Amino acid sequence: RQTPKVTGAGHFGSRLVFSRDKTLFITLGDRQKFTPSQDMAQSIGKVVRVNRDGSIPKDNPKWRDAKALPMIYSLGHRNAQGASLHPVTGQLWVSEHGPQGGDEINRVQAGKNYGWPTASYGCNYGDPIGEECRLGGGKHSPKFIEPLSIWEPRSIAPSGMLFYTGNAFPKWRNQVLMGSLAGTALWRVQFDGDKEIRRER
């Protein structure tokens, strides 16, 4: 269960992905509460990793914070509604909602902080959209992990995400296909390692 249990109608996250070692990744949104994404005593705004029986994998990150929940794999997430394993590396990638702008694709790394709500390429709701309103100035590094892709200044509201592994379009193999709720579109994003080299709506 998400800790703590909260009321509200938004930012559930909640994508489930079994990794190659049979452990389970679960994306948990910030439930529109913001700061709990940086609170290690809560699972809100995190990616957590558990075994199939609910126990904690022995190789989960060891956090310095004594209050840290042992299932936390990474923190600082807003609302990851897409999640998929890279077909070559087996690493977890997620697509994440920003606020006004700042939607992201991230490669999730054990023990890393992705910045929300301290840093984002998006702007708080109600602020005029532009570079000057980016949360924390936008730039995540060095304390936070930079997203692999961002959408700005307008949000596309990313939904489900997968890596294409079919045979019908061989030039698209291992590229990201991602739905977007804003504009009801499908995006194709090509990477060279961690670097985005092309995107198509």
PDB file of N, CA and C in Angstrom, residues 65-116:
ATOM      1  N   ASP A  65      19.030   8.064   5.220  1.00  0.00           N
ATOM      2  CA  ASP A  65      17.949   8.516   6.099  1.00  0.00           C
ATOM      3  C   ASP A  65      17.385   7.310   6.857  1.00  0.00           C
ATOM      4  N   ALA A  66      17.478   7.357   8.186  1.00  0.00           N
ATOM      5  CA  ALA A  66      17.024   6.231   9.008  1.00  0.00           C
ATOM      6  C   ALA A  66      15.522   5.997   8.878  1.00  0.00           C
ATOM      7  N   LYS A  67      14.769   7.030   8.472  1.00  0.00           N
ATOM      8  CA  LYS A  67      13.312   6.892   8.331  1.00  0.00           C
ATOM      9  C   LYS A  67      12.901   6.354   6.964  1.00  0.00           C
ATOM     10  N   ALA A  68      13.866   6.138   6.080  1.00  0.00           N
ATOM     11  CA  ALA A  68      13.543   5.757   4.702  1.00  0.00           C
ATOM     12  C   ALA A  68      12.857   4.397   4.644  1.00  0.00           C
ATOM     13  N   LEU A  69      11.782   4.338   3.863  1.00  0.00           N
ATOM     14  CA  LEU A  69      11.091   3.074   3.652  1.00  0.00           C
ATOM     15  C   LEU A  69      11.961   2.178   2.768  1.00  0.00           C
ATOM     16  N   PRO A  70      12.127   0.919   3.131  1.00  0.00           N
ATOM     17  CA  PRO A  70      13.080   0.065   2.414  1.00  0.00           C
ATOM     18  C   PRO A  70      12.649  -0.309   0.999  1.00  0.00           C
ATOM     19  N   MET A  71      11.372  -0.110   0.652  1.00  0.00           N
ATOM     20  CA  MET A  71      10.935  -0.444  -0.711  1.00  0.00           C
ATOM     21  C   MET A  71      11.232   0.663  -1.714  1.00  0.00           C
ATOM     22  N   ILE A  72      11.671   1.850  -1.253  1.00  0.00           N
ATOM     23  CA  ILE A  72      11.920   2.975  -2.159  1.00  0.00           C
ATOM     24  C   ILE A  72      13.134   2.679  -3.040  1.00  0.00           C
ATOM     25  N   TYR A  73      12.924   2.802  -4.349  1.00  0.00           N
ATOM     26  CA  TYR A  73      13.975   2.578  -5.346  1.00  0.00           C
ATOM     27  C   TYR A  73      14.518   3.908  -5.859  1.00  0.00           C
ATOM     28  N   SER A  74      13.628   4.878  -6.095  1.00  0.00           N
ATOM     29  CA  SER A  74      14.015   6.226  -6.506  1.00  0.00           C
ATOM     30  C   SER A  74      12.954   7.194  -6.019  1.00  0.00           C
ATOM     31  N   LEU A  75      13.299   8.489  -5.967  1.00  0.00           N
ATOM     32  CA  LEU A  75      12.378   9.489  -5.429  1.00  0.00           C
ATOM     33  C   LEU A  75      12.338  10.721  -6.316  1.00  0.00           C
ATOM     34  N   GLY A  76      11.443  11.665  -5.927  1.00  0.00           N
ATOM     35  CA  GLY A  76      11.343  12.914  -6.663  1.00  0.00           C
ATOM     36  C   GLY A  76      10.548  12.805  -7.943  1.00  0.00           C
ATOM     37  N   HIS A  77       9.552  11.916  -7.951  1.00  0.00           N
ATOM     38  CA  HIS A  77       8.692  11.747  -9.120  1.00  0.00           C
ATOM     39  C   HIS A  77       7.360  12.460  -8.887  1.00  0.00           C
ATOM     40  N   ARG A  78       6.781  12.970  -9.978  1.00  0.00           N
ATOM     41  CA  ARG A  78       5.503  13.668  -9.878  1.00  0.00           C
ATOM     42  C   ARG A  78       4.332  12.748 -10.171  1.00  0.00           C
ATOM     43  N   ASN A  79       4.329  12.156 -11.368  1.00  0.00           N
ATOM     44  CA  ASN A  79       3.195  11.312 -11.741  1.00  0.00           C
ATOM     45  C   ASN A  79       3.578  10.495 -12.970  1.00  0.00           C
ATOM     46  N   ALA A  80       4.247   9.372 -12.730  1.00  0.00           N
ATOM     47  CA  ALA A  80       4.705   8.522 -13.833  1.00  0.00           C
ATOM     48  C   ALA A  80       3.573   7.605 -14.266  1.00  0.00           C
ATOM     49  N   GLN A  81       2.988   7.906 -15.423  1.00  0.00           N
ATOM     50  CA  GLN A  81       1.863   7.113 -15.933  1.00  0.00           C
ATOM     51  C   GLN A  81       2.267   6.179 -17.063  1.00  0.00           C
ATOM     52  N   GLY A  82       3.533   6.192 -17.429  1.00  0.00           N
ATOM     53  CA  GLY A  82       4.047   5.235 -18.393  1.00  0.00           C
ATOM     54  C   GLY A  82       5.298   4.605 -17.823  1.00  0.00           C
ATOM     55  N   ALA A  83       5.472   3.298 -18.021  1.00  0.00           N
ATOM     56  CA  ALA A  83       6.661   2.614 -17.513  1.00  0.00           C
ATOM     57  C   ALA A  83       6.910   1.371 -18.350  1.00  0.00           C
ATOM     58  N   SER A  84       8.176   1.149 -18.696  1.00  0.00           N
ATOM     59  CA  SER A  84       8.511   0.007 -19.535  1.00  0.00           C
ATOM     60  C   SER A  84       9.994  -0.315 -19.378  1.00  0.00           C
ATOM     61  N   LEU A  85      10.349  -1.599 -19.532  1.00  0.00           N
ATOM     62  CA  LEU A  85      11.747  -1.997 -19.516  1.00  0.00           C
ATOM     63  C   LEU A  85      12.362  -1.801 -20.895  1.00  0.00           C
ATOM     64  N   HIS A  86      13.559  -1.242 -20.934  1.00  0.00           N
ATOM     65  CA  HIS A  86      14.271  -1.110 -22.194  1.00  0.00           C
ATOM     66  C   HIS A  86      14.590  -2.504 -22.710  1.00  0.00           C
ATOM     67  N   PRO A  87      14.265  -2.796 -23.971  1.00  0.00           N
ATOM     68  CA  PRO A  87      14.415  -4.164 -24.474  1.00  0.00           C
ATOM     69  C   PRO A  87      15.853  -4.641 -24.572  1.00  0.00           C
ATOM     70  N   VAL A  88      16.822  -3.728 -24.591  1.00  0.00           N
ATOM     71  CA  VAL A  88      18.230  -4.123 -24.675  1.00  0.00           C
ATOM     72  C   VAL A  88      18.862  -4.170 -23.287  1.00  0.00           C
ATOM     73  N   THR A  89      18.705  -3.095 -22.528  1.00  0.00           N
ATOM     74  CA  THR A  89      19.385  -2.986 -21.232  1.00  0.00           C
ATOM     75  C   THR A  89      18.587  -3.595 -20.085  1.00  0.00           C
ATOM     76  N   GLY A  90      17.262  -3.701 -20.234  1.00  0.00           N
ATOM     77  CA  GLY A  90      16.417  -4.181 -19.149  1.00  0.00           C
ATOM     78  C   GLY A  90      16.155  -3.150 -18.074  1.00  0.00           C
ATOM     79  N   GLN A  91      16.621  -1.906 -18.284  1.00  0.00           N
ATOM     80  CA  GLN A  91      16.403  -0.854 -17.291  1.00  0.00           C
ATOM     81  C   GLN A  91      14.988  -0.296 -17.395  1.00  0.00           C
ATOM     82  N   LEU A  92      14.479   0.183 -16.257  1.00  0.00           N
ATOM     83  CA  LEU A  92      13.154   0.788 -16.213  1.00  0.00           C
ATOM     84  C   LEU A  92      13.212   2.223 -16.722  1.00  0.00           C
ATOM     85  N   TRP A  93      12.337   2.545 -17.677  1.00  0.00           N
ATOM     86  CA  TRP A  93      12.131   3.914 -18.139  1.00  0.00           C
ATOM     87  C   TRP A  93      10.696   4.310 -17.812  1.00  0.00           C
ATOM     88  N   VAL A  94      10.485   5.597 -17.505  1.00  0.00           N
ATOM     89  CA  VAL A  94       9.138   6.077 -17.197  1.00  0.00           C
ATOM     90  C   VAL A  94       8.862   7.375 -17.949  1.00  0.00           C
ATOM     91  N   SER A  95       7.584   7.610 -18.232  1.00  0.00           N
ATOM     92  CA  SER A  95       7.136   8.908 -18.741  1.00  0.00           C
ATOM     93  C   SER A  95       6.344   9.560 -17.628  1.00  0.00           C
ATOM     94  N   GLU A  96       6.579  10.860 -17.436  1.00  0.00           N
ATOM     95  CA  GLU A  96       6.097  11.545 -16.251  1.00  0.00           C
ATOM     96  C   GLU A  96       5.452  12.880 -16.579  1.00  0.00           C
ATOM     97  N   HIS A  97       4.357  13.172 -15.910  1.00  0.00           N
ATOM     98  CA  HIS A  97       3.697  14.470 -16.053  1.00  0.00           C
ATOM     99  C   HIS A  97       4.493  15.548 -15.334  1.00  0.00           C
ATOM    100  N   GLY A  98       4.724  16.657 -16.020  1.00  0.00           N
ATOM    101  CA  GLY A  98       5.187  17.862 -15.352  1.00  0.00           C
ATOM    102  C   GLY A  98       3.976  18.692 -14.961  1.00  0.00           C
ATOM    103  N   PRO A  99       4.176  19.897 -14.397  1.00  0.00           N
ATOM    104  CA  PRO A  99       3.040  20.779 -14.110  1.00  0.00           C
ATOM    105  C   PRO A  99       2.606  21.483 -15.406  1.00  0.00           C
ATOM    106  N   GLN A 100       2.839  22.781 -15.546  1.00  0.00           N
ATOM    107  CA  GLN A 100       2.639  23.464 -16.829  1.00  0.00           C
ATOM    108  C   GLN A 100       3.936  23.316 -17.619  1.00  0.00           C
ATOM    109  N   GLY A 101       3.965  22.386 -18.550  1.00  0.00           N
ATOM    110  CA  GLY A 101       5.206  22.047 -19.221  1.00  0.00           C
ATOM    111  C   GLY A 101       6.050  21.137 -18.335  1.00  0.00           C
ATOM    112  N   GLY A 102       7.197  20.729 -18.875  1.00  0.00           N
ATOM    113  CA  GLY A 102       8.110  19.923 -18.074  1.00  0.00           C
ATOM    114  C   GLY A 102       7.773  18.450 -18.019  1.00  0.00           C
ATOM    115  N   ASP A 103       6.925  17.953 -18.936  1.00  0.00           N
ATOM    116  CA  ASP A 103       6.722  16.505 -19.009  1.00  0.00           C
ATOM    117  C   ASP A 103       8.057  15.845 -19.338  1.00  0.00           C
ATOM    118  N   GLU A 104       8.273  14.626 -18.826  1.00  0.00           N
ATOM    119  CA  GLU A 104       9.594  14.022 -18.898  1.00  0.00           C
ATOM    120  C   GLU A 104       9.541  12.555 -19.320  1.00  0.00           C
ATOM    121  N   ILE A 105      10.646  12.105 -19.905  1.00  0.00           N
ATOM    122  CA  ILE A 105      10.987  10.685 -19.977  1.00  0.00           C
ATOM    123  C   ILE A 105      12.257  10.521 -19.163  1.00  0.00           C
ATOM    124  N   ASN A 106      12.237   9.548 -18.239  1.00  0.00           N
ATOM    125  CA  ASN A 106      13.374   9.304 -17.366  1.00  0.00           C
ATOM    126  C   ASN A 106      13.801   7.843 -17.408  1.00  0.00           C
ATOM    127  N   ARG A 107      15.102   7.625 -17.298  1.00  0.00           N
ATOM    128  CA  ARG A 107      15.631   6.287 -17.054  1.00  0.00           C
ATOM    129  C   ARG A 107      15.830   6.174 -15.554  1.00  0.00           C
ATOM    130  N   VAL A 108      15.110   5.264 -14.922  1.00  0.00           N
ATOM    131  CA  VAL A 108      15.087   5.184 -13.458  1.00  0.00           C
ATOM    132  C   VAL A 108      16.318   4.434 -12.968  1.00  0.00           C
ATOM    133  N   GLN A 109      17.073   5.099 -12.094  1.00  0.00           N
ATOM    134  CA  GLN A 109      18.290   4.526 -11.533  1.00  0.00           C
ATOM    135  C   GLN A 109      18.122   4.351 -10.031  1.00  0.00           C
ATOM    136  N   ALA A 110      18.620   3.248  -9.524  1.00  0.00           N
ATOM    137  CA  ALA A 110      18.505   2.942  -8.102  1.00  0.00           C
ATOM    138  C   ALA A 110      19.156   4.023  -7.251  1.00  0.00           C
ATOM    139  N   GLY A 111      18.420   4.485  -6.245  1.00  0.00           N
ATOM    140  CA  GLY A 111      18.967   5.425  -5.279  1.00  0.00           C
ATOM    141  C   GLY A 111      19.064   6.857  -5.749  1.00  0.00           C
ATOM    142  N   LYS A 112      18.439   7.190  -6.891  1.00  0.00           N
ATOM    143  CA  LYS A 112      18.567   8.535  -7.446  1.00  0.00           C
ATOM    144  C   LYS A 112      17.316   9.370  -7.198  1.00  0.00           C
ATOM    145  N   ASN A 113      17.526  10.703  -7.266  1.00  0.00           N
ATOM    146  CA  ASN A 113      16.480  11.682  -6.990  1.00  0.00           C
ATOM    147  C   ASN A 113      16.195  12.459  -8.279  1.00  0.00           C
ATOM    148  N   TYR A 114      14.922  12.475  -8.684  1.00  0.00           N
ATOM    149  CA  TYR A 114      14.528  13.095  -9.951  1.00  0.00           C
ATOM    150  C   TYR A 114      13.959  14.506  -9.783  1.00  0.00           C
ATOM    151  N   GLY A 115      14.021  15.049  -8.558  1.00  0.00           N
ATOM    152  CA  GLY A 115      13.877  16.482  -8.380  1.00  0.00           C
ATOM    153  C   GLY A 115      12.537  17.036  -7.957  1.00  0.00           C
ATOM    154  N   TRP A 116      11.432  16.347  -8.248  1.00  0.00           N
ATOM    155  CA  TRP A 116      10.126  16.933  -7.946  1.00  0.00           C
ATOM    156  C   TRP A 116       9.910  17.009  -6.437  1.00  0.00           C
TER     157      TRP A 116
END
